[in-house]
C-alpha positions as a Python dict, from the first residue, in 0.01 Angstrom:
ca = {
    (1, 'D'): (0, 0, 0),
    (2, 'L'): (276, 246, 96),
    (3, 'I'): (476, 158, -216),
    (4, 'Q'): (167, 209, -435),
    (5, 'D'): (111, 553, -279),
    (6, 'K'): (476, 651, -342),
    (7, 'I'): (454, 535, -705),
    (8, 'L'): (135, 738, -752),
    (9, 'Q'): (303, 1047, -599),
    (10, 'M'): (604, 1005, -828),
    (11, 'K'): (374, 972, -1133),
    (12, 'K'): (196, 1295, -1038),
    (13, 'L'): (527, 1475, -986),
    (14, 'F'): (658, 1347, -1322),
    (15, 'T'): (337, 1464, -1497),
    (16, 'L'): (368, 1808, -1336),
    (17, 'L'): (735, 1837, -1435),
    (18, 'C'): (652, 1735, -1794),
    (19, 'F'): (380, 2000, -1801),
    (20, 'T'): (621, 2267, -1678),
    (21, 'V'): (881, 2175, -1940),
    (22, 'L'): (616, 2189, -2212),
    (23, 'A'): (488, 2523, -2079),
    (24, 'S'): (838, 2670, -2074),
    (25, 'V'): (887, 2577, -2439),
    (26, 'C'): (559, 2747, -2526),
    (27, 'F'): (578, 3064, -2317),
    (28, 'G'): (935, 3161, -2250),
    (29, 'Q'): (1269, 3126, -2088),
    (30, 'L'): (1369, 2895, -1805),
    (31, 'R'): (1539, 3062, -1507),
    (32, 'L'): (1755, 2883, -1250),
    (33, 'A'): (1856, 3004, -906),
    (34, 'L'): (2082, 2874, -631),
    (35, 'A'): (1904, 2916, -298),
    (36, 'G'): (2005, 2847, 57),
    (37, 'G'): (2112, 2978, 390),
    (38, 'P'): (2129, 2912, 761),
    (39, 'H'): (1827, 2824, 971),
    (40, 'Q'): (1726, 2708, 1317),
    (41, 'S'): (1508, 2399, 1357),
    (42, 'K'): (1362, 2217, 1651),
    (43, 'I'): (1121, 1939, 1729),
    (44, 'L'): (845, 2043, 1966),
    (45, 'E'): (757, 1793, 2235),
    (46, 'S'): (494, 1785, 2504),
    (47, 'N'): (354, 1528, 2744),
    (48, 'N'): (180, 1496, 3078),
    (49, 'L'): (461, 1346, 3288),
    (50, 'P'): (499, 1502, 3633),
    (51, 'G'): (776, 1762, 3633),
    (52, 'W'): (807, 1765, 3252),
    (53, 'T'): (749, 2139, 3211),
    (54, 'D'): (989, 2242, 3489),
    (55, 'L'): (1264, 1977, 3472),
    (56, 'T'): (1286, 1822, 3126),
    (57, 'K'): (1138, 2066, 2873),
    (58, 'P'): (1393, 2347, 2943),
    (59, 'G'): (1675, 2110, 2839),
    (60, 'Y'): (1553, 2095, 2476),
    (61, 'S'): (1685, 2344, 2223),
    (62, 'G'): (1693, 2387, 1848),
    (63, 'R'): (1970, 2284, 1613),
    (64, 'S'): (2143, 2531, 1385),
    (65, 'G'): (2169, 2407, 1031),
    (66, 'F'): (2149, 2506, 669),
    (67, 'H'): (1958, 2438, 351),
    (68, 'L'): (2095, 2452, -1),
    (69, 'G'): (1938, 2378, -336),
    (70, 'V'): (1840, 2473, -686),
    (71, 'L'): (1514, 2643, -783),
    (72, 'A'): (1385, 2664, -1142),
    (73, 'E'): (1119, 2893, -1283),
    (74, 'F'): (901, 2818, -1583),
    (75, 'P'): (654, 3080, -1712),
    (76, 'I'): (318, 2921, -1789),
    (77, 'S'): (121, 3223, -1914),
    (78, 'E'): (167, 3456, -2207),
    (79, 'N'): (172, 3766, -1982),
    (80, 'K'): (465, 3615, -1781),
    (81, 'R'): (284, 3654, -1447),
    (82, 'W'): (212, 3287, -1371),
    (83, 'H'): (504, 3051, -1314),
    (84, 'I'): (579, 2701, -1191),
    (85, 'Q'): (880, 2688, -956),
    (86, 'P'): (1011, 2335, -892),
    (87, 'G'): (1328, 2280, -692),
    (88, 'I'): (1540, 2039, -497),
    (89, 'F'): (1692, 2121, -155),
    (90, 'Y'): (1915, 1954, 102),
    (91, 'M'): (1809, 2047, 456),
    (92, 'T'): (1943, 1975, 805),
    (93, 'K'): (1696, 1958, 1092),
    (94, 'G'): (1687, 1826, 1448),
    (95, 'R'): (1720, 1916, 1815),
    (96, 'K'): (1954, 1911, 2113),
    (97, 'F'): (1898, 1809, 2473),
    (98, 'S'): (2126, 1890, 2764),
    (99, 'R'): (2089, 1832, 3135),
    (100, 'T'): (2328, 1871, 3427),
    (101, 'Y'): (2250, 1688, 3751),
    (102, 'D'): (2317, 1829, 4097),
    (103, 'T'): (2473, 1530, 4273),
    (104, 'A'): (2452, 1709, 4609),
    (105, 'S'): (2072, 1700, 4606),
    (106, 'V'): (2004, 1393, 4389),
    (107, 'Q'): (2166, 1053, 4437),
    (108, 'T'): (2287, 966, 4087),
    (109, 'D'): (2609, 860, 3920),
    (110, 'S'): (2538, 1084, 3619),
    (111, 'L'): (2683, 1435, 3620),
    (112, 'S'): (2547, 1538, 3280),
    (113, 'Y'): (2361, 1403, 2980),
    (114, 'K'): (2363, 1547, 2625),
    (115, 'Q'): (2183, 1426, 2316),
    (116, 'Q'): (2180, 1555, 1960),
    (117, 'F'): (1926, 1426, 1707),
    (118, 'S'): (2036, 1520, 1353),
    (119, 'P'): (1818, 1407, 1060),
    (120, 'N'): (1886, 1539, 707),
    (121, 'Y'): (1629, 1561, 430),
    (122, 'I'): (1592, 1615, 58),
    (123, 'D'): (1290, 1836, -18),
    (124, 'I'): (1134, 1874, -364),
    (125, 'P'): (889, 2167, -372),
    (126, 'V'): (668, 2250, -671),
    (127, 'N'): (516, 2597, -632),
    (128, 'L'): (261, 2781, -842),
    (129, 'T'): (371, 3147, -838),
    (130, 'Y'): (199, 3470, -936),
    (131, 'K'): (421, 3774, -989),
    (132, 'L'): (253, 4102, -905),
    (133, 'P'): (454, 4383, -1070),
    (134, 'L'): (556, 4668, -837),
    (135, 'G'): (786, 4849, -1078),
    (136, 'R'): (967, 4802, -1406),
    (137, 'K'): (1204, 4538, -1269),
    (138, 'T'): (1042, 4463, -934),
    (139, 'S'): (771, 4209, -856),
    (140, 'F'): (597, 4076, -546),
    (141, 'F'): (567, 3696, -546),
    (142, 'L'): (262, 3504, -422),
    (143, 'S'): (355, 3139, -418),
    (144, 'A'): (218, 2812, -280),
    (145, 'G'): (234, 2445, -355),
    (146, 'P'): (310, 2096, -234),
    (147, 'Y'): (646, 1943, -164),
    (148, 'I'): (779, 1595, -114),
    (149, 'G'): (1037, 1538, 158),
    (150, 'F'): (1267, 1235, 173),
    (151, 'F'): (1471, 1131, 473),
    (152, 'Y'): (1832, 1124, 349),
    (153, 'T'): (2054, 1039, 644),
    (154, 'G'): (2096, 1114, 1010),
    (155, 'K'): (2250, 1027, 1342),
    (156, 'Q'): (2179, 1040, 1712),
    (157, 'R'): (2467, 1117, 1945),
    (158, 'T'): (2456, 1087, 2324),
    (159, 'E'): (2718, 1185, 2583),
    (160, 'T'): (2692, 1088, 2948),
    (161, 'R'): (2940, 1208, 3207),
    (162, 'I'): (2933, 967, 3503),
    (163, 'V'): (3114, 916, 3831),
    (164, 'E'): (3253, 565, 3865),
    (165, 'Q'): (3289, 369, 4192),
    (166, 'D'): (3648, 490, 4239),
    (167, 'D'): (3527, 856, 4206),
    (168, 'A'): (3681, 886, 3858),
    (169, 'V'): (3477, 1089, 3609),
    (170, 'K'): (3425, 914, 3276),
    (171, 'L'): (3265, 1034, 2953),
    (172, 'K'): (3058, 774, 2765),
    (173, 'T'): (2975, 858, 2406),
    (174, 'N'): (2740, 670, 2176),
    (175, 'E'): (2669, 762, 1814),
    (176, 'Q'): (2434, 563, 1597),
    (177, 'P'): (2290, 620, 1251),
    (178, 'I'): (1915, 665, 1219),
}
């Protein structure tokens, strides 16, 4: 069932891309742009565990990352105001968690715990865009459309600083692909 849905989505995307290529041949010039930049992402979490809001939730923070890709523009109307803008982008997302334990008030062997969840995606947007002219060479863009996102790669890294039985402090690190 899932494979059939993916095949159907790919057929629709292929049909839309064929239409945009045909439209660009009929109405004008193809434009390409390199797009990207830094961004901040985070995964929002909530639950009803006692103490979650005061103890655990403040330890979560966003992950700085970037996105980079190529965006094309195909005019699909004779007046050059309507366009299709497909693209392909690489994007990093994720979150961080950090907690330090007060061993004077809590009996634990852990001094600190850090976790970084780092998934990376390939996004393929296909936007329908209307250009509203503001001046001779200036336009305001109104754009919307679907996109398909694919999980590309990722990892989860954890660091735990613990006190061993002989009072030695040891750092345990675990990194696994996701």
